[in-house]
Amino acid sequence: MITPIPDLLPQRELVVDFRFGVFFLVGGVAPNPLDIRFKRVKGLSATVKTTPLAEGGQNLYTQRLPDGVEYGNLVLERGLIVGSPLHLEVEAALSLFKFAPSNVVVTLFNDAYVPVSAWFFFKAYPVRWAISDLDAASKGVLVDTLELAYARMQIMRV
């Protein structure tokens, strides 16, 4: 009879992607509860840019040297909220061209709502806003989409 080998690694729960909050940190003030709930967050990405360097006499390949980090824009989607302070900031940026960059933290929670991971975005500001199509035949929720550029991102594992 063969005895199974016990698993030496502790059992870990799978991390789910649907318990999260988005927190805008403006001047040390607690975030407005209207502006932390989003339906979807996209664009959590970073890529190391490289520069090719050809070496003399080497024709089979080139060296690729790291040349900096490039970030995708952070895209936030939610149902339209009337009277949102965040919307006022977006309106000032897009209509008056007045920008007030803020730090943004996207936090992922486990089933007990304890943070398990987070992404910190430094000096974020709006670069695109869109709203879903208005359709008299649809009974869907009107979706507000906000796209943010930022200086850099820091991944935080808890």
Short mmCIF file of C-alpha atoms in Angstrom, two decimals:
data_model
loop_
_atom_site.label_atom_id
_atom_site.label_comp_id
_atom_site.label_asym_id
_atom_site.label_seq_id
_atom_site.Cartn_x
_atom_site.Cartn_y
_atom_site.Cartn_z
CA MET A 1 0.00 0.00 0.00
CA ILE A 2 1.35 3.39 -0.99
CA THR A 3 1.09 6.17 1.54
CA PRO A 4 0.51 9.60 0.03
CA ILE A 5 3.22 12.16 0.70
CA PRO A 6 1.86 14.97 2.86
CA ASP A 7 1.88 18.44 1.34
CA LEU A 8 4.76 20.29 2.97
CA LEU A 9 3.52 23.70 1.92
CA PRO A 10 0.74 25.29 3.98
CA GLN A 11 -2.63 25.44 2.27
CA ARG A 12 -3.30 28.92 0.91
CA GLU A 13 -6.65 30.28 -0.08
CA LEU A 14 -7.10 31.41 -3.63
CA VAL A 15 -7.20 35.15 -4.07
CA VAL A 16 -10.42 36.32 -5.67
CA ASP A 17 -10.71 39.35 -7.90
CA PHE A 18 -14.04 40.81 -6.81
CA ARG A 19 -13.40 42.22 -3.30
CA PHE A 20 -11.56 45.47 -3.78
CA GLY A 21 -11.70 49.16 -3.02
CA VAL A 22 -10.20 52.19 -4.73
CA PHE A 23 -9.04 54.93 -2.37
CA PHE A 24 -8.14 58.44 -3.51
CA LEU A 25 -5.77 60.02 -1.00
CA VAL A 26 -6.11 63.78 -1.36
CA GLY A 27 -4.41 65.97 1.25
CA GLY A 28 -4.60 63.28 3.96
CA VAL A 29 -8.40 63.42 4.00
CA ALA A 30 -10.39 60.20 4.34
CA PRO A 31 -11.87 59.13 0.99
CA ASN A 32 -15.51 59.84 0.27
CA PRO A 33 -17.51 56.58 0.52
CA LEU A 34 -19.11 57.36 -2.86
CA ASP A 35 -15.72 57.30 -4.54
CA ILE A 36 -14.28 53.98 -3.35
CA ARG A 37 -16.68 51.54 -5.00
CA PHE A 38 -16.02 50.56 -8.58
CA LYS A 39 -17.35 47.80 -10.80
CA ARG A 40 -14.07 47.13 -12.57
CA VAL A 41 -10.41 48.15 -12.36
CA LYS A 42 -8.19 47.63 -15.40
CA GLY A 43 -4.66 48.56 -16.37
CA LEU A 44 -2.70 47.16 -13.44
CA SER A 45 0.45 46.66 -15.48
CA ALA A 46 4.09 47.63 -15.77
CA THR A 47 6.60 46.85 -18.52
CA VAL A 48 10.37 47.24 -18.53
CA LYS A 49 11.35 49.08 -21.70
CA THR A 50 14.56 47.86 -23.35
CA THR A 51 17.02 49.31 -25.83
CA PRO A 52 18.76 46.97 -28.28
CA LEU A 53 22.57 47.13 -28.37
CA ALA A 54 24.38 45.50 -31.26
CA GLU A 55 27.84 44.21 -30.44
CA GLY A 56 30.59 44.37 -33.06
CA GLY A 57 30.96 41.08 -34.90
CA GLN A 58 27.86 39.52 -33.29
CA ASN A 59 25.21 39.04 -35.97
CA LEU A 60 23.02 36.40 -34.31
CA TYR A 61 21.49 38.57 -31.61
CA THR A 62 21.61 41.95 -29.89
CA GLN A 63 21.83 42.68 -26.20
CA ARG A 64 18.70 44.22 -24.71
CA LEU A 65 19.43 46.72 -21.98
CA PRO A 66 16.78 47.87 -19.48
CA ASP A 67 15.81 51.46 -20.19
CA GLY A 68 13.03 52.32 -17.73
CA VAL A 69 9.58 51.23 -16.66
CA GLU A 70 6.41 52.03 -18.59
CA TYR A 71 2.96 51.91 -16.98
CA GLY A 72 -0.46 51.43 -18.51
CA ASN A 73 -3.21 53.84 -17.55
CA LEU A 74 -5.42 52.90 -14.61
CA VAL A 75 -9.01 52.46 -15.84
CA LEU A 76 -11.88 52.62 -13.33
CA GLU A 77 -15.50 51.73 -14.18
CA ARG A 78 -18.61 52.23 -12.05
CA GLY A 79 -22.25 53.13 -12.27
CA LEU A 80 -22.85 56.85 -12.70
CA ILE A 81 -22.96 58.65 -9.34
CA VAL A 82 -24.51 62.11 -9.13
CA GLY A 83 -22.79 64.52 -6.74
CA SER A 84 -19.47 62.69 -6.53
CA PRO A 85 -16.47 64.78 -5.37
CA LEU A 86 -14.31 62.71 -7.71
CA HIS A 87 -16.45 63.78 -10.64
CA LEU A 88 -15.84 67.44 -9.69
CA GLU A 89 -12.07 66.82 -9.88
CA VAL A 90 -12.45 65.18 -13.29
CA GLU A 91 -14.64 68.04 -14.50
CA ALA A 92 -12.01 70.60 -13.40
CA ALA A 93 -9.29 68.70 -15.26
CA LEU A 94 -11.19 68.12 -18.48
CA SER A 95 -13.16 71.39 -18.70
CA LEU A 96 -10.87 73.93 -17.02
CA PHE A 97 -7.52 72.13 -17.56
CA LYS A 98 -6.82 72.38 -13.81
CA PHE A 99 -5.13 69.26 -12.49
CA ALA A 100 -4.78 68.22 -8.85
CA PRO A 101 -2.83 64.93 -8.92
CA SER A 102 -3.57 62.61 -6.04
CA ASN A 103 -2.29 59.27 -4.84
CA VAL A 104 -4.59 56.31 -5.42
CA VAL A 105 -4.55 52.94 -3.67
CA VAL A 106 -6.33 49.90 -5.09
CA THR A 107 -6.70 47.35 -2.31
CA LEU A 108 -7.67 43.69 -2.71
CA PHE A 109 -9.43 42.00 0.24
CA ASN A 110 -9.93 38.38 1.28
CA ASP A 111 -13.30 36.93 2.35
CA ALA A 112 -12.89 38.45 5.84
CA TYR A 113 -12.20 41.86 4.21
CA VAL A 114 -8.59 41.84 5.36
CA PRO A 115 -6.21 43.42 2.79
CA VAL A 116 -4.10 40.84 0.95
CA SER A 117 -2.57 43.02 -1.75
CA ALA A 118 -2.53 46.62 -2.88
CA TRP A 119 -1.26 48.81 -5.67
CA PHE A 120 -0.20 52.38 -4.89
CA PHE A 121 -0.35 54.88 -7.77
CA PHE A 122 1.64 58.09 -7.29
CA LYS A 123 0.44 61.44 -8.65
CA ALA A 124 -2.55 60.15 -10.61
CA TYR A 125 -4.62 62.50 -12.74
CA PRO A 126 -7.48 62.02 -15.23
CA VAL A 127 -6.62 61.70 -18.92
CA ARG A 128 -9.88 60.26 -20.26
CA TRP A 129 -13.52 60.10 -19.24
CA ALA A 130 -16.33 58.26 -20.99
CA ILE A 131 -19.87 57.16 -20.30
CA SER A 132 -21.69 54.17 -21.77
CA ASP A 133 -24.13 54.68 -24.61
CA LEU A 134 -27.59 55.98 -23.83
CA ASP A 135 -30.07 53.42 -25.14
CA ALA A 136 -33.85 53.68 -24.67
CA ALA A 137 -34.22 49.95 -25.44
CA SER A 138 -31.76 48.87 -22.73
CA LYS A 139 -32.43 48.47 -19.03
CA GLY A 140 -28.73 48.46 -18.06
CA VAL A 141 -26.84 50.64 -15.63
CA LEU A 142 -25.16 53.73 -17.04
CA VAL A 143 -21.40 53.06 -16.67
CA ASP A 144 -18.94 55.86 -15.97
CA THR A 145 -15.33 55.17 -17.08
CA LEU A 146 -12.38 57.15 -15.75
CA GLU A 147 -8.83 56.67 -17.04
CA LEU A 148 -5.89 57.91 -14.96
CA ALA A 149 -2.23 58.42 -15.86
CA TYR A 150 0.28 58.38 -13.02
CA ALA A 151 3.98 58.87 -12.29
CA ARG A 152 4.71 55.38 -10.98
CA MET A 153 3.17 52.35 -9.29
CA GLN A 154 4.25 50.44 -6.21
CA ILE A 155 3.00 46.89 -5.64
CA MET A 156 2.36 46.09 -1.96
CA ARG A 157 1.87 42.50 -0.83
CA VAL A 158 0.40 42.14 2.65
#
